[in-house]
Amino acid sequence: MRASSLRRTRYSDLIRGAMLLGLLFGAVSAASDPQQEYTRKFEKTLTLPAGQALEINHRMGDVTIHTHPQREVNIVANIHVSISAPYDATEFGNQINIKVEQTAAGIFVRTEYPERNFSFSGRGGHVSFAVDYDIQMPENAPLRIQNSFGSVNVTGLKAESDIRNSHGTLTFGDGRGRQRLENSFGGIEVTRNAGDLTATNSNGFIHVTQLEGALDLRNRFGEVAASQASGRAGIVNSNGNVTLTNAGGPSTITNSFGSVTASDIRGDLTVRNGNGAVDARNIQGIADLTTSFASITFYDVRKRLLCSGSNARITGTKVGESASVRTTFGAVDLRDVAGSVEVDNSNGKIYVRDAHGPAQLKTSFGEIDAAGIEGNVIATNSNGAIRLSKVTGSAEVRGSFGSIELTDIRRGARVVSGNAGVTLTDVEGEAYVKTSFGLVRATRIGGALTVENSNGGVNVSTVKGSATVRTSFSSVTLDDIAGAVDVDNQNGAVAVSSVAPKSAGGSGCNAIAIRTSFSPIRLYLPDGANYDVAARTSFGKVTSELPLIVTGSIGSDALSGKLGSGGCELRLTNSSGNIEILKGARLR
C-alpha cells in the first residue's frame, strides 16, 4: 500500500483505544512483516520579543525545555517512525508536520500527524511514531504547553507557566514565577521554584521540593510529597499518601484512603483525612486533625490542639496550649499538655499525664486513667474504671459498672457511681461518695466525708472532719475520725474506733449516732470520753466496758446514762443485733 492509502487530515481526537497504545509503545509487527525505520530532524530559530510567550501544542512525544538569557527560541524536533509492510515509513514520516507560527502574542508550535485507517485483520501492518522536542527559549518568557503521551521537562524558567500533560512524567526545576502544572497517568516532580505553585494530577505522584511561595496541590490515585515550602500549603488528595515537611505558612491537607504525615510546619495545620492515619510533628501553630478508621499521632504542637476521629486511636505528647479530643472506638493517650484538656470518647480508653490546666474526660466501655492534672477534673464514664491521681484541684467523677480510684486530690472530691467500688486516698478537703453494689474505701480525707451506698460495704480511716455514712446489706468500719460520726446502716455490722471526743480546737464536742439492724454495733471509745449515752436494741444486748452513770432505766436491751461528765450526744440504735461500747485508743 502506497501513499494513496494514507490520508492527511487533522485529528478530531487521539487515535482510538488499543490502536493508540500500540502507536505509543510501538506495536511489534508479525515476523512476516519486517519493520521500516524513518527519522528526521526539524530545526528552526526565531526571536521572541520581551513580554511574549512560547506556546506548544503537541502529542506523541517528549518535550524538553532549556532556558538562556537571550531572546532566541531554538526549536529542535526529532521525528521517528517505525512501520511494517505493506506501508512505507518514509512517506508516512514526511507527512508529520511541525508547524511554527509567530504572532503579536508570541510563538506557537504545533505538531500535526497524518491520520490513517488501521486494519487488524489480514496484512494490516503496524506503525509507531513519535516527535521529541528539545527547545531552548528565553528564561523570562511565559510558557504554555499542551502535551499528551510523552514526558515534559522544563528547567530554568524565570517566568510563569501553564503546562498540561497526560500519559507521561512532568518535571519542572530551577524556576522562578507562578507555575501551573497539570498531568494525568504520570508523575509531577518540581524541584526549586521561587514562586507560587499550583499542581493537579490524577493517577500519578506529585513531588515538590524547595518552593519559595504558596503551594496548592490536587491529586487522585497517587501520593503527594512536598518539602521545604516557604509559604502556605494546600493539598487535596485521594487514594494516596500525603507527606508535607518544612512548610513556612498555614497548611491544609485533605485526603482519603491514604496516610497523612506533616512535620516542621511554621504555622497552623489543618488535616481532614478519611480511612488513613495522621501523623503531625513540630507544629508551631494550631493543629486541627481529623480522620476515621485510622490513628492520629502528634508530637510538639506549640499552640492549641484539636483532634477528631471515629474508630481512631489518638496518641500524642507535648501541646503548648489546650487540647480538645473527640473520637470513638479508639484509645486516647495525651501527655504533657500546657493548658486544659477535654476528651470525649466512646468505647475507648482515656489516658492523660501531666496536664497544666483543668481536664474534662468522658468515655464509655473504656477506662479513664489521668495523673498530674493542675486544675479541676471532671470525669464521666460508663462501663469502665476511673483512676485519678495527683490532681491540684477538685475531682468530680461520675461512673457506673466500673471501679473508681482517686489518689492525692488537693481540693476535695465528689463521686457518683453505680454498681461499682470506690477508693479515695489522700483527698484534701471534703469528699462525697454515692454508689451501690460496691465497697467504698476512704483513707486520709482532709475534710468531712459523706458516703451514700447500698448493698456495699464502707471502710474509712483517718478523716479530719465528720463522717456520715448511709448503706445497707454490708458492714461499715470507721477508724480515726476527727469530727462527728453519723452512720445509718441496714442489715450490716458497724464498727467505729479512734474517734475524737472534742471538735478541732477543743471547743464543743463530736456527736456520735449509729443505727443498723440484724448485725452488731461496736463502738471503741478512749478513757475519759464524755458522752450522754442512749443505746437501744431489740433481740440483742447492750454492753459497755466503760463505767456509765445510769440516768434512766437499765436493761439488757437498753441503756441510758453518762460517760464521764457527759455533755455530748451518743446515740446507738439497733434491731436484732447487739450493741457493744468498748475501750479503744484516743485519736493520735
Coordinates of C-alpha atoms in Angstrom, one line a residue:
M1 CA 0.0 0.0 0.0
R2 CA 1.4 3.4 -1.1
A3 CA 0.7 7.0 -0.2
S4 CA -2.8 6.8 -1.6
S5 CA -3.7 4.6 1.4
L6 CA -2.6 7.3 3.8
R7 CA -4.9 10.3 4.4
R8 CA -3.5 13.5 5.8
T9 CA -6.3 15.1 7.9
R10 CA -6.5 16.9 11.2
Y11 CA -7.1 14.6 14.2
S12 CA -10.6 15.0 15.7
D13 CA -9.2 13.4 18.8
L14 CA -6.4 11.0 19.8
I15 CA -6.1 7.7 17.9
R16 CA -8.7 5.4 19.5
G17 CA -8.4 2.7 22.1
A18 CA -5.9 -0.1 21.7
M19 CA -4.6 1.4 18.4
L20 CA -3.4 4.5 20.4
L21 CA -1.5 2.4 22.9
G22 CA 0.0 0.4 20.0
L23 CA 1.3 3.6 18.5
L24 CA 2.7 5.0 21.7
F25 CA 4.6 2.0 22.8
G26 CA 5.5 0.6 19.4
A27 CA 3.5 -2.5 18.4
V28 CA 5.7 -5.4 17.4
S29 CA 5.0 -6.5 13.9
A30 CA 4.5 -10.0 12.8
A31 CA 7.6 -12.0 11.7
S32 CA 6.4 -11.9 8.1
D33 CA 6.2 -8.0 8.1
P34 CA 9.7 -6.6 8.6
Q35 CA 9.9 -3.1 10.3
Q36 CA 10.9 0.0 8.4
E37 CA 12.5 2.9 10.3
Y38 CA 12.4 6.6 9.5
T39 CA 14.0 9.5 11.3
R40 CA 14.1 13.2 10.5
K41 CA 15.2 16.3 12.4
F42 CA 13.4 19.7 12.3
E43 CA 15.3 22.8 13.4
K44 CA 14.2 26.4 13.5
T45 CA 15.3 29.6 15.3
L46 CA 13.2 32.7 15.9
T47 CA 13.4 35.8 18.1
L48 CA 10.9 36.2 20.8
P49 CA 10.3 39.8 21.9
A50 CA 10.0 40.6 25.6
G51 CA 6.6 40.2 27.0
Q52 CA 5.6 37.5 24.5
A53 CA 5.0 33.8 25.3
L54 CA 6.0 30.5 23.8
E55 CA 3.1 28.0 23.3
I56 CA 3.4 24.4 22.4
N57 CA 0.6 22.0 21.4
H58 CA 1.9 18.5 21.0
R59 CA 1.2 14.8 21.4
M60 CA 3.0 11.6 20.9
G61 CA 6.4 12.5 22.3
D62 CA 8.6 14.3 24.9
V63 CA 9.0 18.0 25.3
T64 CA 12.3 19.2 26.8
I65 CA 12.7 23.0 27.6
H66 CA 16.0 24.7 28.4
T67 CA 16.4 28.4 29.0
H68 CA 19.0 31.0 28.4
P69 CA 19.2 34.8 28.8
Q70 CA 19.0 35.6 25.0
R71 CA 15.8 36.3 23.1
E72 CA 16.1 33.5 20.6
V73 CA 13.9 30.4 20.6
N74 CA 15.8 27.4 19.2
I75 CA 13.4 24.5 18.2
V76 CA 14.7 21.0 17.5
A77 CA 12.2 18.3 16.7
N78 CA 13.4 14.7 16.3
I79 CA 10.8 12.7 14.3
H80 CA 10.8 8.9 14.4
V81 CA 8.6 6.4 12.6
S82 CA 8.6 2.6 12.8
I83 CA 6.3 0.8 10.4
S84 CA 5.8 -2.7 8.9
A85 CA 4.8 -3.7 5.4
P86 CA 2.8 -3.0 3.4
Y87 CA 3.2 0.6 4.4
D88 CA 6.1 3.0 3.6
A89 CA 7.8 4.6 6.6
T90 CA 9.3 7.5 4.6
E91 CA 6.0 8.6 3.1
F92 CA 4.3 8.4 6.5
G93 CA 7.1 10.3 8.2
N94 CA 7.2 13.0 5.6
Q95 CA 3.5 13.8 6.4
I96 CA 4.4 14.6 10.0
N97 CA 4.4 18.4 10.1
I98 CA 6.0 20.8 12.6
K99 CA 4.0 24.0 12.4
V100 CA 5.6 27.1 13.8
E101 CA 3.7 30.5 13.8
Q102 CA 4.7 33.8 15.2
T103 CA 2.2 36.5 16.1
A104 CA 2.0 39.6 18.3
A105 CA 1.2 37.3 21.2
G106 CA 4.3 35.1 20.7
I107 CA 5.5 31.9 19.1
F108 CA 3.1 28.9 18.6
V109 CA 4.4 25.4 17.9
R110 CA 2.1 22.6 16.9
T111 CA 2.6 19.0 15.8
E112 CA 0.4 17.6 13.0
Y113 CA 0.2 13.9 12.3
P114 CA -1.4 12.1 9.3
E115 CA -4.5 10.1 10.0
R116 CA -4.8 6.6 8.6
N117 CA -7.2 3.7 8.8
F118 CA -5.8 0.6 10.6
S119 CA -6.9 -2.9 9.9
F120 CA -6.2 -5.6 12.5
S121 CA -7.1 -8.4 10.1
G122 CA -5.1 -9.8 7.3
R123 CA -2.0 -7.8 6.4
G124 CA -3.0 -4.5 8.1
G125 CA 0.5 -3.7 9.3
H126 CA 1.8 -2.0 12.4
V127 CA 3.1 1.6 12.9
S128 CA 4.5 3.6 15.8
F129 CA 5.7 7.2 15.6
A130 CA 6.9 10.0 17.9
V131 CA 8.2 13.5 17.8
D132 CA 10.6 14.6 20.7
Y133 CA 11.2 18.3 21.1
D134 CA 14.3 19.9 22.5
I135 CA 13.7 23.6 22.8
Q136 CA 15.8 26.5 24.1
M137 CA 13.9 29.6 25.0
P138 CA 14.3 33.0 26.8
E139 CA 14.3 32.4 30.5
N140 CA 11.9 35.3 31.3
A141 CA 9.3 34.4 28.7
P142 CA 5.9 32.9 29.7
L143 CA 5.5 29.3 28.7
R144 CA 2.3 27.3 27.8
I145 CA 2.5 23.6 26.9
Q146 CA -0.3 21.2 26.0
N147 CA 1.1 17.6 25.6
S148 CA -0.1 14.0 25.8
F149 CA 1.6 10.6 25.6
G150 CA 5.0 11.9 26.4
S151 CA 7.1 13.5 29.1
V152 CA 7.6 17.2 29.7
N153 CA 10.8 18.5 31.3
V154 CA 11.3 22.3 32.0
T155 CA 14.5 23.7 33.5
G156 CA 15.4 27.3 34.5
L157 CA 12.3 29.1 33.6
K158 CA 12.1 32.5 35.3
A159 CA 8.5 33.4 34.2
E160 CA 5.1 32.0 34.8
S161 CA 4.0 28.8 33.1
D162 CA 0.8 26.8 32.3
I163 CA 1.8 23.2 31.5
R164 CA -0.7 20.4 30.9
N165 CA 0.3 16.9 30.1
S166 CA -1.0 13.3 30.2
H167 CA 0.4 9.8 30.0
G168 CA 3.9 10.9 30.9
T169 CA 6.1 12.5 33.6
L170 CA 6.1 16.3 34.1
T171 CA 9.3 17.6 35.5
F172 CA 10.0 21.3 36.4
G173 CA 13.1 22.6 38.1
D174 CA 15.1 25.7 39.0
G175 CA 12.3 28.1 38.1
R176 CA 11.0 31.5 39.2
G177 CA 7.4 32.7 39.0
R178 CA 4.0 31.4 39.3
Q179 CA 3.7 27.9 37.9
R180 CA 0.5 26.0 36.9
L181 CA 1.1 22.3 36.2
E182 CA -1.4 19.6 35.3
N183 CA -0.9 15.9 34.5
S184 CA -2.6 12.5 34.4
F185 CA -1.3 9.0 34.2
G186 CA 2.2 10.2 35.1
G187 CA 4.0 11.9 37.9
I188 CA 4.7 15.6 38.6
E189 CA 8.1 16.5 40.0
V190 CA 9.1 20.1 40.9
T191 CA 12.5 21.0 42.4
R192 CA 13.4 24.6 43.3
N193 CA 11.0 27.3 42.3
A194 CA 10.9 30.9 43.6
G195 CA 7.1 31.5 43.2
D196 CA 3.7 30.0 43.8
L197 CA 2.9 26.6 42.5
T198 CA -0.4 25.0 41.5
A199 CA -0.2 21.4 40.5
T200 CA -3.1 19.0 39.6
N201 CA -2.7 15.3 38.8
S202 CA -4.5 12.0 38.6
N203 CA -3.2 8.5 38.5
G204 CA 0.3 9.7 39.3
F205 CA 2.5 11.1 42.1
I206 CA 3.3 14.7 42.9
H207 CA 6.7 15.5 44.4
V208 CA 7.7 19.1 45.3
T209 CA 11.0 20.2 46.9
Q210 CA 12.3 23.7 47.7
L211 CA 9.4 26.1 46.9
E212 CA 9.6 29.8 47.8
G213 CA 5.9 30.6 47.7
A214 CA 2.4 29.2 48.2
L215 CA 1.7 25.6 47.4
D216 CA -1.6 24.2 46.0
L217 CA -1.6 20.5 45.1
R218 CA -4.5 18.3 44.0
N219 CA -4.2 14.6 43.1
R220 CA -6.1 11.3 42.8
F221 CA -4.7 7.8 42.9
G222 CA -1.2 8.8 43.7
E223 CA 1.0 10.0 46.5
V224 CA 1.8 13.6 47.3
A225 CA 5.1 14.6 48.9
A226 CA 6.2 18.2 49.5
S227 CA 9.1 19.6 51.5
Q228 CA 10.7 23.0 52.1
A229 CA 7.9 25.2 51.0
S230 CA 8.2 28.7 52.4
G231 CA 4.6 29.8 52.1
R232 CA 1.2 28.4 52.9
A233 CA 0.4 24.9 51.6
G234 CA -2.9 23.4 50.5
I235 CA -3.1 19.8 49.5
V236 CA -6.1 17.8 48.4
N237 CA -5.7 14.1 47.6
S238 CA -7.5 10.8 47.5
N239 CA -6.3 7.2 47.3
G240 CA -2.7 8.1 48.1
N241 CA -0.4 9.1 50.9
V242 CA 0.4 12.7 51.7
T243 CA 3.7 14.0 53.2
L244 CA 4.3 17.6 54.0
T245 CA 7.6 18.7 55.6
N246 CA 9.1 22.0 56.5
A247 CA 6.2 24.3 55.3
G248 CA 6.5 28.0 56.1
G249 CA 2.9 29.1 56.5
P250 CA -0.6 27.8 57.4
S251 CA -1.1 24.4 55.9
T252 CA -4.3 22.5 55.0
I253 CA -4.4 18.8 53.9
T254 CA -7.5 16.9 52.8
N255 CA -7.1 13.2 51.9
S256 CA -8.9 9.9 51.8
F257 CA -7.7 6.3 51.7
G258 CA -4.1 7.2 52.4
S259 CA -2.0 8.4 55.3
V260 CA -1.0 12.0 56.1
T261 CA 2.3 12.9 57.6
A262 CA 3.1 16.6 58.4
S263 CA 6.2 17.9 60.2
D264 CA 8.0 21.1 60.8
I265 CA 5.1 23.4 59.9
R266 CA 5.7 27.0 60.7
G267 CA 2.1 27.9 61.1
D268 CA -1.3 26.3 61.7
L269 CA -2.0 22.9 60.4
T270 CA -5.5 21.5 59.4
V271 CA -5.9 17.9 58.3
R272 CA -9.1 16.3 57.1
N273 CA -8.5 12.6 56.4
G274 CA -10.6 9.6 55.9
N275 CA -9.6 6.0 56.2
G276 CA -6.0 6.9 56.7
A277 CA -3.6 7.6 59.6
V278 CA -2.5 11.2 60.5
D279 CA 1.0 11.9 62.0
A280 CA 1.8 15.6 62.9
R281 CA 5.1 16.7 64.4
N282 CA 6.6 20.0 65.4
I283 CA 3.7 22.2 64.5
Q284 CA 4.3 25.8 65.5
G285 CA 0.7 26.9 65.3
I286 CA -2.7 25.3 66.0
A287 CA -3.1 21.7 64.9
D288 CA -6.6 20.7 63.8
L289 CA -6.5 17.0 63.0
T290 CA -9.4 14.7 61.8
T291 CA -9.5 11.2 60.5
S292 CA -11.6 8.0 60.5
F293 CA -10.7 4.3 60.7
A294 CA -7.1 5.0 61.4
S295 CA -4.9 6.6 64.1
I296 CA -3.9 10.2 64.9
T297 CA -0.4 10.7 66.3
F298 CA 1.2 14.1 67.2
Y299 CA 4.3 15.5 68.9
D300 CA 5.1 19.0 69.9
V301 CA 2.2 21.2 68.9
R302 CA 3.1 24.7 70.0
K303 CA -0.4 26.1 70.3
R304 CA -3.9 24.6 70.6
L305 CA -4.7 21.0 69.6
L306 CA -8.0 19.9 68.1
C307 CA -8.4 16.2 67.3
S308 CA -11.5 14.4 65.9
G309 CA -11.7 10.8 64.9
S310 CA -14.0 7.9 64.5
N311 CA -12.8 4.4 65.0
A312 CA -9.5 6.1 65.6
R313 CA -6.7 5.9 68.2
I314 CA -5.3 9.3 69.2
T315 CA -1.8 9.5 70.8
G316 CA 0.4 12.5 71.4
T317 CA 2.9 14.3 73.6
K318 CA 3.7 18.0 74.2
V319 CA 1.0 20.6 73.5
G320 CA 1.7 24.3 74.1
E321 CA -1.8 25.3 74.9
S322 CA -5.1 23.4 75.4
A323 CA -6.1 20.1 73.9
S324 CA -9.5 19.0 72.7
V325 CA -10.1 15.5 71.5
R326 CA -13.1 13.6 70.3
T327 CA -13.1 10.0 69.0
T328 CA -14.9 6.7 69.0
F329 CA -13.8 3.1 69.3
G330 CA -10.2 4.0 69.9
A331 CA -7.9 4.8 72.8
V332 CA -6.8 8.4 73.7
D333 CA -3.3 8.9 75.1
L334 CA -2.3 12.5 75.9
R335 CA 0.9 13.6 77.7
D336 CA 2.5 17.0 78.6
V337 CA -0.3 19.5 77.8
A338 CA 0.4 23.1 78.8
G339 CA -3.3 24.0 79.1
S340 CA -6.7 22.5 79.7
V341 CA -7.7 19.0 78.4
E342 CA -11.1 18.0 77.0
V343 CA -11.6 14.4 75.9
D344 CA -14.9 13.0 74.6
N345 CA -14.6 9.3 73.7
S346 CA -16.8 6.3 73.4
N347 CA -15.8 2.7 73.5
G348 CA -12.2 3.6 74.2
K349 CA -9.7 4.2 77.0
I350 CA -8.6 7.7 78.0
Y351 CA -5.0 8.1 79.4
V352 CA -3.8 11.6 80.4
R353 CA -0.5 12.6 82.0
D354 CA 0.8 16.0 83.1
A355 CA -1.8 18.5 82.0
H356 CA -1.2 22.0 83.3
G357 CA -4.8 23.0 83.4
P358 CA -8.2 21.6 84.2
A359 CA -9.5 18.4 82.5
Q360 CA -12.9 17.2 81.3
L361 CA -12.8 13.5 80.4
K362 CA -15.7 11.4 79.1
T363 CA -15.9 7.9 77.7
S364 CA -17.8 4.6 77.9
F365 CA -16.7 1.0 77.6
G366 CA -13.1 2.0 78.4
E367 CA -11.2 3.2 81.4
I368 CA -10.1 6.7 82.3
D369 CA -6.6 7.0 83.8
A370 CA -5.3 10.5 84.5
A371 CA -2.5 11.8 86.6
G372 CA -0.6 15.1 87.1
I373 CA -3.6 17.4 86.4
E374 CA -3.1 21.1 87.5
G375 CA -6.7 22.1 88.0
N376 CA -10.1 20.6 88.5
V377 CA -11.0 17.3 86.9
I378 CA -14.5 16.3 85.7
A379 CA -14.5 12.6 84.7
T380 CA -17.5 10.7 83.4
N381 CA -17.5 7.0 82.4
S382 CA -20.0 4.2 82.0
N383 CA -18.9 0.6 81.9
G384 CA -15.3 1.4 82.7
A385 CA -12.9 2.2 85.5
I386 CA -11.8 5.7 86.5
R387 CA -8.4 6.4 88.1
L388 CA -7.3 9.9 89.0
S389 CA -4.1 10.9 90.9
K390 CA -2.1 14.0 91.7
V391 CA -4.8 16.5 91.0
T392 CA -4.2 20.0 92.3
G393 CA -7.8 21.0 92.0
S394 CA -11.0 19.1 92.8
A395 CA -12.3 15.9 91.3
E396 CA -15.9 15.4 90.1
V397 CA -16.5 11.9 89.0
R398 CA -19.5 10.1 87.6
G399 CA -19.5 6.4 86.6
S400 CA -21.2 3.1 86.6
F401 CA -20.2 -0.6 86.1
G402 CA -16.6 0.3 86.7
S403 CA -14.4 0.9 89.7
I404 CA -13.3 4.4 90.8
E405 CA -10.0 5.2 92.4
L406 CA -8.9 8.7 93.4
T407 CA -5.5 9.4 95.0
D408 CA -3.8 12.7 96.0
I409 CA -6.7 15.1 95.2
R410 CA -5.9 18.5 96.6
R411 CA -9.3 20.3 96.8
G412 CA -11.9 17.7 97.5
A413 CA -13.8 15.0 95.6
R414 CA -17.3 14.2 94.6
V415 CA -18.1 10.7 93.2
V416 CA -21.4 9.5 91.9
S417 CA -21.4 5.9 90.7
G418 CA -23.5 2.8 90.5
N419 CA -22.7 -0.9 90.7
A420 CA -19.0 -0.3 91.4
G421 CA -16.5 0.1 94.2
V422 CA -14.9 3.5 95.1
T423 CA -11.5 4.1 96.7
L424 CA -10.4 7.5 98.0
T425 CA -6.9 8.1 99.3
D426 CA -5.2 11.4 100.3
V427 CA -8.0 13.8 99.5
E428 CA -7.5 17.3 100.9
G429 CA -10.9 18.8 101.5
E430 CA -14.4 17.4 101.7
A431 CA -15.3 14.2 99.9
Y432 CA -18.7 12.8 98.8
V433 CA -19.4 9.3 97.5
K434 CA -22.5 7.8 96.2
T435 CA -22.6 4.3 94.8
S436 CA -24.2 0.8 95.1
F437 CA -23.2 -2.8 94.9
G438 CA -19.6 -1.9 95.6
L439 CA -17.2 -1.4 98.5
V440 CA -16.2 2.2 99.5
R441 CA -12.7 2.7 100.9
A442 CA -11.6 6.2 102.1
T443 CA -8.2 6.9 103.7
R444 CA -6.8 10.2 104.8
I445 CA -9.6 12.6 104.0
G446 CA -8.8 16.2 104.7
G447 CA -12.4 17.4 105.4
A448 CA -15.8 16.0 106.0
L449 CA -16.7 12.7 104.4
T450 CA -20.2 11.7 103.2
V451 CA -20.9 8.2 101.8
E452 CA -24.2 7.0 100.4
N453 CA -24.1 3.3 99.5
S454 CA -26.5 0.4 99.1
N455 CA -25.6 -3.2 99.1
G456 CA -22.0 -2.3 99.6
G457 CA -19.5 -2.0 102.5
V458 CA -17.8 1.1 103.7
N459 CA -14.2 1.1 105.1
V460 CA -12.9 4.5 106.3
S461 CA -9.8 5.6 108.2
T462 CA -8.3 9.0 109.1
V463 CA -10.8 11.7 108.4
K464 CA -10.1 15.2 109.6
G465 CA -13.7 16.2 109.6
S466 CA -17.0 14.5 110.3
A467 CA -18.0 11.1 108.8
T468 CA -21.6 10.5 107.5
V469 CA -22.4 7.0 106.1
R470 CA -25.5 5.5 104.6
T471 CA -25.5 1.9 103.4
S472 CA -27.3 -1.5 103.6
F473 CA -26.6 -5.2 103.5
S474 CA -22.9 -4.8 104.3
S475 CA -20.5 -3.7 107.0
V476 CA -19.3 -0.2 108.0
T477 CA -15.9 0.3 109.6
L478 CA -14.7 3.8 110.7
D479 CA -11.3 4.5 112.3
D480 CA -9.6 7.7 113.3
I481 CA -12.4 10.2 112.8
A482 CA -11.7 13.8 113.9
G483 CA -15.3 15.0 113.7
A484 CA -18.8 13.8 114.3
V485 CA -20.0 10.4 113.3
D486 CA -23.3 9.6 111.8
V487 CA -23.9 6.0 110.5
D488 CA -27.2 4.6 109.2
N489 CA -27.0 1.0 108.1
Q490 CA -29.4 -1.8 107.4
N491 CA -28.5 -5.5 107.8
G492 CA -24.9 -4.8 108.3
A493 CA -22.4 -4.6 111.1
V494 CA -20.9 -1.2 112.2
A495 CA -17.5 -0.8 113.9
V496 CA -16.2 2.7 114.9
S497 CA -12.9 3.4 116.6
S498 CA -10.5 6.2 117.4
V499 CA -13.0 9.0 117.4
A500 CA -12.1 12.5 118.6
P501 CA -14.2 13.4 121.7
K502 CA -13.9 17.1 121.0
S503 CA -14.0 19.3 117.9
A504 CA -10.9 20.8 116.5
G505 CA -9.5 23.5 118.8
G506 CA -11.0 21.8 121.9
S507 CA -14.4 23.6 121.9
G508 CA -17.6 21.7 121.5
C509 CA -18.0 18.0 121.0
N510 CA -18.4 15.5 118.2
A511 CA -21.7 13.7 118.4
I512 CA -22.0 10.0 117.5
A513 CA -25.1 8.4 116.0
I514 CA -25.1 4.8 114.8
R515 CA -28.1 2.8 113.5
T516 CA -28.3 -0.6 112.0
S517 CA -30.2 -3.9 112.1
F518 CA -29.6 -7.7 112.1
S519 CA -25.9 -7.1 112.9
P520 CA -23.8 -5.9 115.8
I521 CA -22.7 -2.3 116.6
R522 CA -19.2 -2.0 118.1
L523 CA -18.0 1.4 119.3
Y524 CA -14.5 1.9 120.7
L525 CA -14.0 4.9 123.0
P526 CA -11.0 6.2 124.8
D527 CA -10.8 6.5 128.6
G528 CA -12.1 9.9 129.7
A529 CA -14.7 10.2 127.0
N530 CA -17.7 12.3 127.9
Y531 CA -21.0 11.4 126.3
D532 CA -24.7 11.3 127.1
V533 CA -25.5 7.7 126.1
A534 CA -28.7 6.4 124.7
A535 CA -28.4 2.8 123.4
R536 CA -31.4 0.6 122.5
T537 CA -31.8 -2.6 120.6
S538 CA -34.3 -5.4 120.1
F539 CA -33.5 -9.1 120.1
G540 CA -30.0 -8.3 121.3
K541 CA -27.9 -7.0 124.2
V542 CA -26.4 -3.6 125.2
T543 CA -23.0 -3.8 127.0
S544 CA -20.3 -1.3 128.0
E545 CA -16.7 -1.8 129.0
L546 CA -16.5 1.8 130.2
P547 CA -18.1 2.9 133.5
L548 CA -21.5 4.5 133.0
I549 CA -23.6 6.6 135.3
V550 CA -27.1 5.4 134.7
T551 CA -29.7 8.1 134.4
G552 CA -32.7 6.1 133.4
S553 CA -34.0 2.6 133.3
I554 CA -31.5 -0.1 132.6
G555 CA -31.9 -3.5 130.9
S556 CA -30.1 -5.9 128.7
D557 CA -31.6 -4.3 125.5
A558 CA -31.4 -0.6 126.6
L559 CA -29.1 1.7 128.4
S560 CA -29.2 5.4 129.2
G561 CA -26.6 7.3 131.1
K562 CA -23.4 9.3 131.1
L563 CA -19.8 8.5 130.3
G564 CA -17.6 10.8 132.3
S565 CA -19.2 14.2 132.6
G566 CA -21.4 13.7 129.6
G567 CA -22.4 16.7 127.5
C568 CA -22.0 15.2 124.0
E569 CA -24.7 13.0 122.4
L570 CA -24.0 9.3 121.8
R571 CA -27.0 7.5 120.3
L572 CA -26.8 3.9 119.3
T573 CA -29.9 2.1 117.8
N574 CA -30.1 -1.5 116.6
S575 CA -32.7 -4.2 116.0
S576 CA -31.9 -7.9 116.1
G577 CA -28.3 -7.2 117.0
N578 CA -26.0 -6.5 119.9
I579 CA -24.6 -3.1 120.9
E580 CA -21.1 -3.0 122.4
I581 CA -19.3 0.0 123.9
L582 CA -15.6 -1.0 124.1
K583 CA -12.4 0.6 125.3
G584 CA -10.3 2.0 122.5
A585 CA -7.3 4.3 121.9
R586 CA -7.6 8.0 121.7
L587 CA -7.1 9.9 118.4
R588 CA -3.4 10.0 117.5

